[in-house]
Coordinates of C-alpha atoms and ligand atoms in Angstrom, one line a residue:
M1047 CA 16.4 -28.8 15.5
K1048 CA 14.7 -31.8 14.0
H1049 CA 12.7 -31.3 10.8
N1050 CA 9.1 -31.0 11.4
K1051 CA 6.4 -30.9 8.8
V1052 CA 2.7 -30.2 9.8
V1053 CA -0.5 -29.2 8.0
T1054 CA -2.6 -26.7 9.9
N1055 CA -6.3 -26.5 9.2
N1056 CA -7.1 -23.0 10.5
P1057 CA -5.2 -19.8 11.4
N1058 CA -5.3 -20.6 15.1
Q1059 CA -3.4 -23.8 14.6
T1060 CA -0.7 -21.9 12.7
K1061 CA -0.6 -19.3 15.5
K1062 CA -0.2 -22.1 18.1
L1063 CA 2.9 -23.4 16.2
G1064 CA 4.4 -20.0 16.4
E1065 CA 3.5 -19.7 20.1
N1066 CA 5.2 -23.0 20.9
L1067 CA 8.4 -22.1 19.0
A1068 CA 8.6 -18.8 20.8
K1069 CA 8.3 -20.5 24.2
K1070 CA 11.0 -23.0 23.2
I1071 CA 13.4 -20.2 22.3
L1072 CA 12.7 -18.4 25.6
K1073 CA 13.2 -21.6 27.5
N1074 CA 16.5 -22.5 25.7
G1075 CA 17.8 -19.1 26.7
P1076 CA 20.2 -16.9 24.7
A1077 CA 22.8 -18.3 22.3
R1078 CA 26.0 -16.7 21.0
K1079 CA 24.0 -14.5 18.7
A1080 CA 20.4 -13.5 18.1
A1081 CA 17.8 -16.2 17.3
V1082 CA 16.9 -15.5 13.7
L1083 CA 13.9 -17.0 11.9
G1084 CA 13.5 -17.0 8.2
L1085 CA 9.9 -17.3 7.0
F1086 CA 9.7 -18.6 3.4
G1087 CA 6.4 -18.8 1.4
N1088 CA 4.1 -16.9 -0.9
L1089 CA 1.8 -14.1 0.0
G1090 CA -1.1 -15.5 2.1
S1091 CA 0.8 -18.7 3.1
G1092 CA 0.5 -17.8 6.8
K1093 CA 3.9 -16.2 7.7
T1094 CA 2.4 -13.2 9.5
T1095 CA -0.3 -15.4 11.1
F1096 CA 2.5 -17.6 12.5
L1097 CA 4.3 -14.6 13.9
Q1098 CA 1.1 -13.4 15.7
G1099 CA 1.2 -16.6 17.7
F1100 CA 5.0 -16.2 18.0
G1101 CA 4.5 -12.7 19.5
K1102 CA 2.0 -14.1 22.0
G1103 CA 4.5 -16.8 23.0
L1104 CA 7.1 -14.1 23.7
G1105 CA 4.6 -12.4 26.0
I1106 CA 4.0 -9.5 23.6
K1107 CA 0.5 -8.0 24.1
E1108 CA 0.2 -5.9 21.0
K1109 CA -1.0 -7.5 17.8
I1110 CA 1.8 -8.3 15.3
L1111 CA 1.0 -6.6 12.0
S1112 CA 2.9 -7.1 8.8
P1113 CA 5.6 -4.3 8.5
T1114 CA 5.5 -4.5 4.6
F1115 CA 5.5 -0.7 4.2
I1116 CA 7.9 0.2 7.0
I1117 CA 10.2 -2.8 6.5
F1118 CA 10.7 -3.6 10.2
R1119 CA 9.2 -3.2 13.6
K1120 CA 11.0 -3.4 17.0
I1121 CA 8.9 -4.6 19.9
K1122 CA 10.0 -5.0 23.6
I1123 CA 9.9 -8.5 24.9
P1124 CA 8.4 -8.1 28.3
N1125 CA 9.6 -9.7 31.6
Q1126 CA 12.6 -11.5 30.3
K1127 CA 16.1 -10.9 31.7
N1128 CA 17.9 -12.7 28.9
F1129 CA 15.9 -11.2 25.9
S1130 CA 15.2 -7.6 25.1
Y1131 CA 13.7 -7.0 21.7
F1132 CA 11.7 -8.8 19.0
Y1133 CA 12.5 -7.5 15.5
H1134 CA 10.0 -8.3 12.7
F1135 CA 11.4 -7.7 9.2
D1136 CA 9.4 -7.9 6.0
C1137 CA 11.7 -7.9 3.0
Y1138 CA 9.0 -8.1 0.4
R1139 CA 9.7 -4.7 -1.0
I1140 CA 13.5 -4.9 -0.6
K1141 CA 15.4 -4.6 -3.9
K1142 CA 18.9 -4.6 -2.6
Q1143 CA 20.4 -6.2 0.5
K1144 CA 22.1 -2.9 1.2
E1145 CA 18.7 -1.5 2.2
I1146 CA 18.5 -3.9 5.1
L1147 CA 22.2 -3.5 6.0
E1148 CA 21.5 0.2 6.3
L1149 CA 18.9 -0.6 9.0
N1150 CA 21.8 -2.1 11.2
F1151 CA 20.7 -5.7 10.4
K1152 CA 24.2 -7.1 11.1
K1153 CA 24.3 -5.5 14.6
I1154 CA 20.7 -6.6 15.3
I1155 CA 21.4 -10.3 14.5
S1156 CA 24.6 -10.3 16.5
D1157 CA 23.0 -9.4 19.8
P1158 CA 22.0 -12.6 21.7
K1159 CA 19.3 -10.6 23.5
N1160 CA 17.4 -10.1 20.2
I1161 CA 14.9 -12.5 18.6
V1162 CA 14.5 -11.7 14.9
A1163 CA 11.9 -12.8 12.3
V1164 CA 12.4 -12.2 8.6
E1165 CA 9.6 -12.6 6.1
W1166 CA 10.8 -13.0 2.5
P1167 CA 14.4 -13.9 3.7
E1168 CA 15.3 -15.0 0.1
K1169 CA 15.5 -11.3 -0.7
I1170 CA 18.5 -11.0 1.6
S1171 CA 20.0 -14.5 1.2
G1172 CA 23.5 -13.2 1.2
I1173 CA 23.4 -11.7 4.7
L1174 CA 21.4 -14.3 6.6
P1175 CA 23.2 -16.1 9.5
E1176 CA 24.2 -19.7 9.1
S1177 CA 22.2 -20.5 12.2
L1178 CA 18.9 -19.4 10.6
I1179 CA 15.9 -21.3 11.7
R1180 CA 14.1 -21.9 8.4
L1181 CA 10.3 -22.0 8.3
K1182 CA 8.6 -22.9 5.0
F1183 CA 4.9 -22.1 4.5
R1184 CA 2.8 -23.5 1.7
F1185 CA -0.8 -22.8 0.7
V1186 CA -2.7 -26.1 0.6
D1187 CA -6.3 -25.0 0.3
K1188 CA -8.5 -22.2 1.7
N1189 CA -8.0 -23.1 5.3
S1190 CA -4.9 -25.4 5.3
R1191 CA -1.3 -24.5 5.2
E1192 CA 1.8 -26.8 5.3
V1193 CA 4.5 -25.6 7.7
I1194 CA 8.0 -27.0 7.7
I1195 CA 10.3 -26.1 10.5
E1196 CA 14.0 -26.9 9.9
Ligands
ADP1315 P1 1.7 -14.0 4.7 O1 2.3 -13.3 5.8 O2 2.4 -15.3 4.4 O3 1.5 -13.2 3.4 P2 -0.8 -14.0 6.2 O4 -0.5 -14.7 7.5 O5 -0.7 -12.5 6.3 O6 0.2 -14.5 5.1 O7 -2.2 -14.4 5.6 C1 -2.6 -15.7 5.7 C2 -4.1 -15.7 5.4 O8 -4.6 -17.0 5.3 C3 -4.9 -15.0 6.6 O9 -5.9 -14.3 6.0 C4 -5.4 -16.2 7.3 O10 -6.6 -15.9 8.1 C5 -5.6 -17.2 6.2 N1 -5.6 -18.6 6.6 C6 -6.5 -19.6 6.4 N2 -6.1 -20.8 6.9 C7 -4.9 -20.6 7.5 C8 -4.0 -21.5 8.1 N3 -4.3 -22.8 8.3 N4 -2.9 -20.9 8.6 C9 -2.6 -19.6 8.5 N5 -3.4 -18.7 7.8 C10 -4.5 -19.2 7.3
MG1316 MG1 3.2 -11.3 5.9

């Protein structure tokens, strides 16, 4: 994927980026393993906002909320024969990679029917796949965020 750096000037623009990426992943179809997104960036930089648009792009009707206190959420991707579940991990509170491994992370990211998003991926850097789609979020000012998609 070509490197792509944009500045969004409101939350909806950030959601739209997420929506477009989700549609692209659905259109490309399944790969050998799950599509895994790593969302880097400080608190409030727009990671969850991006994933709200991403969920919409996957056709998910329910609102994507940050799973900070439950670590991850599994949501059915509707009306897709090649994709089954969207997994949303938030590793903010993770202290050891083992905590994520115990949630079957390896199995989840090896199933091509899954689409997986990980907030705070740096907390589990040793177990991320090589094919990770890296997204970097940066606070610019109150209503602007820089988003880099690698
Ligand atoms: P994170 O998940 O990175 O902690 P959130 O997406 O939960 O961040 O929060 C981002 C906050 O910043 C939200 O309150 C959102 O409304 C606000 N915001 C303001 N401008 C933007 C923008 N351009 N893109 C994304 N969020 C923005
Ligand atoms: Mg978040």
